[in-house]
Coordinates of N, CA and C in Angstrom, one line a residue:
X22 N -54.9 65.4 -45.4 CA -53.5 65.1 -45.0 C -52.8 64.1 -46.0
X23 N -53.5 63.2 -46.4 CA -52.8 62.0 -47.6 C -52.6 62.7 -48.8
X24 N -53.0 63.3 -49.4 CA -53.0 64.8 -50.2 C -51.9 65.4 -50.1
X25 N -51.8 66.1 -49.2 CA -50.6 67.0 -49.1 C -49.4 66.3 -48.9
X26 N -49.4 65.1 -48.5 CA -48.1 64.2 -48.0 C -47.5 63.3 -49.3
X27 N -49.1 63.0 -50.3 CA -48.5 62.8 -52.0 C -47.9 64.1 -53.1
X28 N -48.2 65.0 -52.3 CA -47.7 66.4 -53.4 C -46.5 67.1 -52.4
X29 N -46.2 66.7 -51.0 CA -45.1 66.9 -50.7 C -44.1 65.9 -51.0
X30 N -44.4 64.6 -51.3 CA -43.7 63.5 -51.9 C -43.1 63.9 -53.4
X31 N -44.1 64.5 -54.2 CA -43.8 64.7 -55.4 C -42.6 65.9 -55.6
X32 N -43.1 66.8 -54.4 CA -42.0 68.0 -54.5 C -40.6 67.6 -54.3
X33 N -40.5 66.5 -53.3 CA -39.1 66.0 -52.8 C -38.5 65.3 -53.8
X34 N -39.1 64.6 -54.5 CA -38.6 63.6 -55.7 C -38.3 64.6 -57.0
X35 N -39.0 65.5 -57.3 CA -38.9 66.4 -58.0 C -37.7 67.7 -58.0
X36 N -37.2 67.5 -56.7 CA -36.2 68.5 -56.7 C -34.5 67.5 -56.5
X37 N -35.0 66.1 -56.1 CA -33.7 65.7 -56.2 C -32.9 65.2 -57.3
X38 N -31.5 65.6 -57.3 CA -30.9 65.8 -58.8 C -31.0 64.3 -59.4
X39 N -30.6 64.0 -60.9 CA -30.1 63.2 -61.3 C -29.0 63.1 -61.3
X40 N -28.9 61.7 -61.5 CA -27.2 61.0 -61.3 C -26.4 62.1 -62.1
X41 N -25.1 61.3 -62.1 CA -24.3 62.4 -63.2 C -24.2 61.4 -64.0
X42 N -23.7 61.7 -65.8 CA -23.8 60.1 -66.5 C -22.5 60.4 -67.2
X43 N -21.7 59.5 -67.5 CA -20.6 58.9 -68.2 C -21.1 58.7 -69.8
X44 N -20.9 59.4 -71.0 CA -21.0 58.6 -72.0 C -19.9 58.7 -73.0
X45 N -19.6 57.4 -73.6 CA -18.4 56.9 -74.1 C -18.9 56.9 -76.1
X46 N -18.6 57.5 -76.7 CA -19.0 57.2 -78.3 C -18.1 56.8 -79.3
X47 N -18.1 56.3 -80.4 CA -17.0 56.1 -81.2 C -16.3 54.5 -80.8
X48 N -16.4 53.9 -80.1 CA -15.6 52.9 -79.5 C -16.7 51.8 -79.0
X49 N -16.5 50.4 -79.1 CA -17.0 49.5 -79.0 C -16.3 48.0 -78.3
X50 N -17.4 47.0 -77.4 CA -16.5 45.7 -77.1 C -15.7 45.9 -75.7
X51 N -14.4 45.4 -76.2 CA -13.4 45.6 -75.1 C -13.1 46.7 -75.3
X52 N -12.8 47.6 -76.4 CA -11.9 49.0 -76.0 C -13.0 49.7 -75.5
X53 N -14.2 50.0 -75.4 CA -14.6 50.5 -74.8 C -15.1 50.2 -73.2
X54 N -15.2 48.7 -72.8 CA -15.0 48.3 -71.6 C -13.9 49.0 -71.2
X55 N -12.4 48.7 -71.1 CA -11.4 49.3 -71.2 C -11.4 50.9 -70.9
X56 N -11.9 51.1 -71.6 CA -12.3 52.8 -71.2 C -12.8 53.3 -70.3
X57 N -14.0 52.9 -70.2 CA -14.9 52.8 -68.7 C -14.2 52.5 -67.7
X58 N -13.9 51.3 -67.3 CA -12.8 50.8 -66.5 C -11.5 51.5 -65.9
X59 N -11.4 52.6 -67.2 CA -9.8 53.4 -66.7 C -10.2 54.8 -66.7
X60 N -11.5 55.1 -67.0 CA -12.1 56.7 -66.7 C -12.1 56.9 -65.3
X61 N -11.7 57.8 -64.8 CA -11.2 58.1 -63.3 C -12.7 58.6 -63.0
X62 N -13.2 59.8 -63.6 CA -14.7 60.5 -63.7 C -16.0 59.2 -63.6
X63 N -15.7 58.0 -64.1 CA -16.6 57.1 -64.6 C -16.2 56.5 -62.8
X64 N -15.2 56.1 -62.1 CA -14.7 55.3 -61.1 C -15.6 56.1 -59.9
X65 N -15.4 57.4 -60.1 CA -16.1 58.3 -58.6 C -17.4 58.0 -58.7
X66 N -18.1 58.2 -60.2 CA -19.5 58.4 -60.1 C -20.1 56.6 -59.5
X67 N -19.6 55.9 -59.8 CA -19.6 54.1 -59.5 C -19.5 54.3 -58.0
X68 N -18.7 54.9 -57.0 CA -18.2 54.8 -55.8 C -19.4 56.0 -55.2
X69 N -20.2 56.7 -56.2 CA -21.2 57.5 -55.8 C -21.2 58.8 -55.7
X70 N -19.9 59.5 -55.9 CA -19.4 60.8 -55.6 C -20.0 61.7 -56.6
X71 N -20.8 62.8 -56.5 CA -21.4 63.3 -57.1 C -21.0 65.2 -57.7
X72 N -20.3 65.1 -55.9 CA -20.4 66.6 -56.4 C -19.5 67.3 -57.6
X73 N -19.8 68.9 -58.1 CA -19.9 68.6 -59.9 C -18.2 69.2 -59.6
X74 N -17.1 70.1 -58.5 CA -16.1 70.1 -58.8 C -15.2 69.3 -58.5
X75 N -15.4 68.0 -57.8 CA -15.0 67.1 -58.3 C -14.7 66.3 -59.1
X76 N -15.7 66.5 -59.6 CA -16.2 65.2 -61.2 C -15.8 66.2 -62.3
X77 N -15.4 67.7 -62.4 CA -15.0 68.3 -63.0 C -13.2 68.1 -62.9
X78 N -12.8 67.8 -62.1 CA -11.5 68.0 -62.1 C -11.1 66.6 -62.6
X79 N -12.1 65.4 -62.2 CA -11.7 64.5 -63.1 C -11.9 64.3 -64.5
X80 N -12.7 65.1 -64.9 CA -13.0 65.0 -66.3 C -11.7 65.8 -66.8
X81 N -11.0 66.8 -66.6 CA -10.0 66.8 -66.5 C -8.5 66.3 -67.0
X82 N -8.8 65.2 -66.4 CA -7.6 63.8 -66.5 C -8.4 62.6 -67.5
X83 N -9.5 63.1 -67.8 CA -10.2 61.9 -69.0 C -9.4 61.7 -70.2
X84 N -9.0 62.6 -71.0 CA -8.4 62.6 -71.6 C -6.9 61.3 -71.9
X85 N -6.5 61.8 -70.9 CA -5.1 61.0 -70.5 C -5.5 59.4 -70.2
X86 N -6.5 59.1 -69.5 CA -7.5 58.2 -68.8 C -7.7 57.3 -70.3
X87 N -8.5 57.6 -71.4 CA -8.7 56.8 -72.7 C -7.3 57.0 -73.3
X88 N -6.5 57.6 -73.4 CA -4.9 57.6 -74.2 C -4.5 56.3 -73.6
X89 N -4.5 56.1 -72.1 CA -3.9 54.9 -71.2 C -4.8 53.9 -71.7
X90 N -6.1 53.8 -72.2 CA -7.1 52.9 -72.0 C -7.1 52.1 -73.5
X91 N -6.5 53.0 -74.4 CA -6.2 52.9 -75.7 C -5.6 51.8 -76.0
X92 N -4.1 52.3 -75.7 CA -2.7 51.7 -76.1 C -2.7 50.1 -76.2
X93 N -3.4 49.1 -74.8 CA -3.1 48.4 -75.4 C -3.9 47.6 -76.3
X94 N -4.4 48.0 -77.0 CA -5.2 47.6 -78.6 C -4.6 48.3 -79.8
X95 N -3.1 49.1 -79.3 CA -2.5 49.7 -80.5 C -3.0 50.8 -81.2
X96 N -3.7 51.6 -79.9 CA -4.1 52.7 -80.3 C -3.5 54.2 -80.0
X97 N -2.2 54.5 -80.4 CA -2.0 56.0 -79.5 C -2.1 57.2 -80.1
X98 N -2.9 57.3 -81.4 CA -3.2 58.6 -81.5 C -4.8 58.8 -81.6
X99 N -5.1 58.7 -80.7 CA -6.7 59.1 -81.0 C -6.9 60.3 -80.9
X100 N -8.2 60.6 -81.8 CA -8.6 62.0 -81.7 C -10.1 62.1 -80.5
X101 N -9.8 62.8 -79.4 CA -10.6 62.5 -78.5 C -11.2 64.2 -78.0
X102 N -12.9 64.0 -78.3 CA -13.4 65.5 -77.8 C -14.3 65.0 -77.0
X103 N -13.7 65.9 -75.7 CA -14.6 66.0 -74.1 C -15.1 66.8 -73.8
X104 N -16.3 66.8 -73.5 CA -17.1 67.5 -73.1 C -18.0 67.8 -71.7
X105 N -17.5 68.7 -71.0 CA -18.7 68.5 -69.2 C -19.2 69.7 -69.2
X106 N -21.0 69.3 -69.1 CA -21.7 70.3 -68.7 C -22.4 70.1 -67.5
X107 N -22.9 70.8 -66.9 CA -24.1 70.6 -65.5 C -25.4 71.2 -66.3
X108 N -26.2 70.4 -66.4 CA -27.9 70.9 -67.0 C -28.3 70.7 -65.4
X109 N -29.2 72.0 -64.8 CA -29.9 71.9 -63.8 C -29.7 70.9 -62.7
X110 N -28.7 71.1 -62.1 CA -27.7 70.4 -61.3 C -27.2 68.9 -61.3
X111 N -27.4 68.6 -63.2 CA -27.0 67.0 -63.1 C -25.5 67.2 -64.1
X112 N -24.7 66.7 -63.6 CA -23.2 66.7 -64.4 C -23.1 65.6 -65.4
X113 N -22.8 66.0 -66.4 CA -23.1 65.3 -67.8 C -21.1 65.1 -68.6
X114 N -20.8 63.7 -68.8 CA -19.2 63.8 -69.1 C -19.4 63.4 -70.8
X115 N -19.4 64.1 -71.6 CA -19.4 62.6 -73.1 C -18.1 63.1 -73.8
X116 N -17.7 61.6 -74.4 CA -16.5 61.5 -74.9 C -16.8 61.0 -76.1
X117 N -16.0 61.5 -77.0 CA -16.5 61.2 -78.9 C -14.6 60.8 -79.2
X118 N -14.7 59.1 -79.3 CA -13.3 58.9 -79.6 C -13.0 58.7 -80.9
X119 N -12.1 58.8 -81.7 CA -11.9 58.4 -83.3 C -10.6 57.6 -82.8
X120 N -10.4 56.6 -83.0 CA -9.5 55.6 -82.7 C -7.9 56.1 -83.3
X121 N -8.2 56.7 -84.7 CA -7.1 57.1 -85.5 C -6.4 55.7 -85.9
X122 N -5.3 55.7 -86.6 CA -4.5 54.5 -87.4 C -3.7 53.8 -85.7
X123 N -4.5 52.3 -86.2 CA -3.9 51.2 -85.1 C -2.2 51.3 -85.5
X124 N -1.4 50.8 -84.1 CA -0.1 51.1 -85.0 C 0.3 49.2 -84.9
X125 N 0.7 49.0 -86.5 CA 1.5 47.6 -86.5 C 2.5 47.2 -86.1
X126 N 3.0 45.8 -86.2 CA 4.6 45.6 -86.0 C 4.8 45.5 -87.1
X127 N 6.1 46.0 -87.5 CA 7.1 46.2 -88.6 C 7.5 44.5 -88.3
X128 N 8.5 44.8 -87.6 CA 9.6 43.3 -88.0 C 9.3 42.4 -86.5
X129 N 9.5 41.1 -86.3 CA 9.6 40.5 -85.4 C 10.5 40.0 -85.6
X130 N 12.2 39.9 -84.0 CA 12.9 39.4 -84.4 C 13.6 38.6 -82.9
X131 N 12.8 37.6 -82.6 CA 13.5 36.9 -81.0 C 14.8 36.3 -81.8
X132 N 16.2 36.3 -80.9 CA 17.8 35.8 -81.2 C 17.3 35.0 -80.0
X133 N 17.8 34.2 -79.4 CA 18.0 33.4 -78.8 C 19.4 33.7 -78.1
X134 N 20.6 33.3 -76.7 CA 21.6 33.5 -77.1 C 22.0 32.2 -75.6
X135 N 23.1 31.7 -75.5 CA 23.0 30.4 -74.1 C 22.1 29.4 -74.4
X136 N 22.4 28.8 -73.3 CA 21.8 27.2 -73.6 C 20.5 27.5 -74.2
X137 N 19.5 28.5 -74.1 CA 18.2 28.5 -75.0 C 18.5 28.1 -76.1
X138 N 19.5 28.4 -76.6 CA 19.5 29.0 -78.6 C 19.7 27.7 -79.1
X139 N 20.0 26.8 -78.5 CA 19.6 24.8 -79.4 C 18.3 24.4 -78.1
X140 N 17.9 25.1 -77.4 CA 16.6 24.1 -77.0 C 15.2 23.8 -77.8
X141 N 15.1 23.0 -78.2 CA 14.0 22.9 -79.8 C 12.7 23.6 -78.8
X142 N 12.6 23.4 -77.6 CA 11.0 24.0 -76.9 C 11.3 25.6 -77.4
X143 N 12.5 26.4 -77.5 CA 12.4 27.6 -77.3 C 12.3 28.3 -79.0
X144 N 12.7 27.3 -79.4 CA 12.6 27.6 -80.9 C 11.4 27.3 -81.5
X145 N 10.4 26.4 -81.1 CA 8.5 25.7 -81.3 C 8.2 27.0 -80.8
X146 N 8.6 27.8 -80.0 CA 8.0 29.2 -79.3 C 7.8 30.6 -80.4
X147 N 9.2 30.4 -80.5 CA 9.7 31.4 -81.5 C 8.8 31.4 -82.7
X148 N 8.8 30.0 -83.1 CA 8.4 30.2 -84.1 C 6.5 30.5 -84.0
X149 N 6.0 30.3 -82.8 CA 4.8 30.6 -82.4 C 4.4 31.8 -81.9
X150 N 5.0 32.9 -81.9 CA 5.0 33.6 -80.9 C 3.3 34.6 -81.7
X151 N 2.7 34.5 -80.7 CA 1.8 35.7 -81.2 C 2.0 36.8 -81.9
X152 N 2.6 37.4 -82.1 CA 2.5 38.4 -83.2 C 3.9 38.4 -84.0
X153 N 2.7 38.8 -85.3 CA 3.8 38.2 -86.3 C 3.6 40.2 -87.2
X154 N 4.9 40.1 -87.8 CA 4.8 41.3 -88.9 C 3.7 41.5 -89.5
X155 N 3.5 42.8 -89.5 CA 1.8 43.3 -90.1 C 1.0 43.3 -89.0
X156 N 1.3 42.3 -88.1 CA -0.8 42.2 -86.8 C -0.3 43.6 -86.2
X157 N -1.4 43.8 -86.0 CA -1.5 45.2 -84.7 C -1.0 44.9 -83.5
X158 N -0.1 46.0 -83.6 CA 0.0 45.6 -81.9 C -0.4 45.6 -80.5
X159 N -0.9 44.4 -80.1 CA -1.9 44.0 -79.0 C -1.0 43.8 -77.8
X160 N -1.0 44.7 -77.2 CA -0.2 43.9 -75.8 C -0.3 43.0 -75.0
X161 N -1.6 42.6 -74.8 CA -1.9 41.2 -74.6 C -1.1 40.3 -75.0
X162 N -1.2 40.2 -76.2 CA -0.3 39.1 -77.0 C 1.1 39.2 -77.3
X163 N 1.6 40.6 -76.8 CA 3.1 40.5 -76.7 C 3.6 39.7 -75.1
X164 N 2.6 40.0 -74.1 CA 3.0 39.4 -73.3 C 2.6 37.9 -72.7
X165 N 1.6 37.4 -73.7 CA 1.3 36.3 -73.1 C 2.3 35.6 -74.0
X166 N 3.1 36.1 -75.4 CA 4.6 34.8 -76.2 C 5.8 35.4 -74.8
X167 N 5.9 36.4 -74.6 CA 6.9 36.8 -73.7 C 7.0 35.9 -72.3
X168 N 5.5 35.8 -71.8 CA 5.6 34.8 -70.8 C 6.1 33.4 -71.2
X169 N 5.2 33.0 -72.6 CA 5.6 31.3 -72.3 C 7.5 31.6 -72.5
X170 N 7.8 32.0 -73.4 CA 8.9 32.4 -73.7 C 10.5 32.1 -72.6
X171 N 9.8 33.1 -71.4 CA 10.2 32.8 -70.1 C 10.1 31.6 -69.6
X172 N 9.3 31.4 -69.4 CA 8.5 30.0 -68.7 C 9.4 28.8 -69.1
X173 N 9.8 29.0 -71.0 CA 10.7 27.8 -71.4 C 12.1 28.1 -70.9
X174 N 12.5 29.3 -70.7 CA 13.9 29.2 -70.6 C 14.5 29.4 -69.0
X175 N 13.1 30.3 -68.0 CA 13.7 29.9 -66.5 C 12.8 28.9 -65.8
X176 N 11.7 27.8 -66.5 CA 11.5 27.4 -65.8 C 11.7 25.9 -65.3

């Protein structure tokens, strides 16, 4: 009996599928955290969802998923090949990103105009502002000078 109930064990484990896997290439750090994070296909399999025409229909929207996940590290043309197969009922998603040319800022130009434009705090800003001509454009850092920015003039 303990016999048959270890090789009926083995048959049960043996027939149940594996996970489905998410793999991300080409990309590293935060943009590729980032990516993970905004993969819709990567979000279901985390919440557990397995079956393969659903996770097909997300893989789907991957595409668009890293284009959104890109941008803000100043990336919007990547060259991105997706690929979903099912091997023996396990759903398999890999993504091969080529980042393509980060795009820069050309010119940085804050005017000031009203009581801001002689307040020396809003001009110490100006002259601070995170991104200067030539850096990549990080959206992060467009909006963290944008907030103090504010912060000096409505707060």
């Amino acid at each position: 009996n303990r016999a048959l109930l270890i090789l009926l064990a083995c048959c049960v484990a043996g027939a149940a599928h594996a996970a489905p896997s998410v793999t991300v290439e080409g990309v590293s750090g935060d943009i590729r955290d980032n990516v993970l994070a905004l993969l819709s296909i990567q979000g279901a399999i985390r919440e557990g969802q397995t079956e393969t025409h659903v996770l097909e229909r997300l893989h789907r929207r991957a595409e668009d998923d890293i284009r959104t996940a890109l941008q803000p590290f100043g990336y919007y043309t990547p060259i991105i090949d997706a690929r979903f197969i099912e091997v023996r009922g396990e759903a398999r998603a890999r993504y091969r990103i080529e980042l393509g040319p980060r795009t820069r800022i050309e010119r940085v130009g804050i005017t000031p105009s009203g009581d801001g434009a002689e307040d020396p705090r809003v001009a110490a800003l100006i002259e601070r502002f995170p991104l200067k001509s030539g850096d990549p454009l990080l959206h992060s850092r467009y909006e963290q000078g944008k907030t103090q920015l504010s912060a000096a003039l409505f707060g």
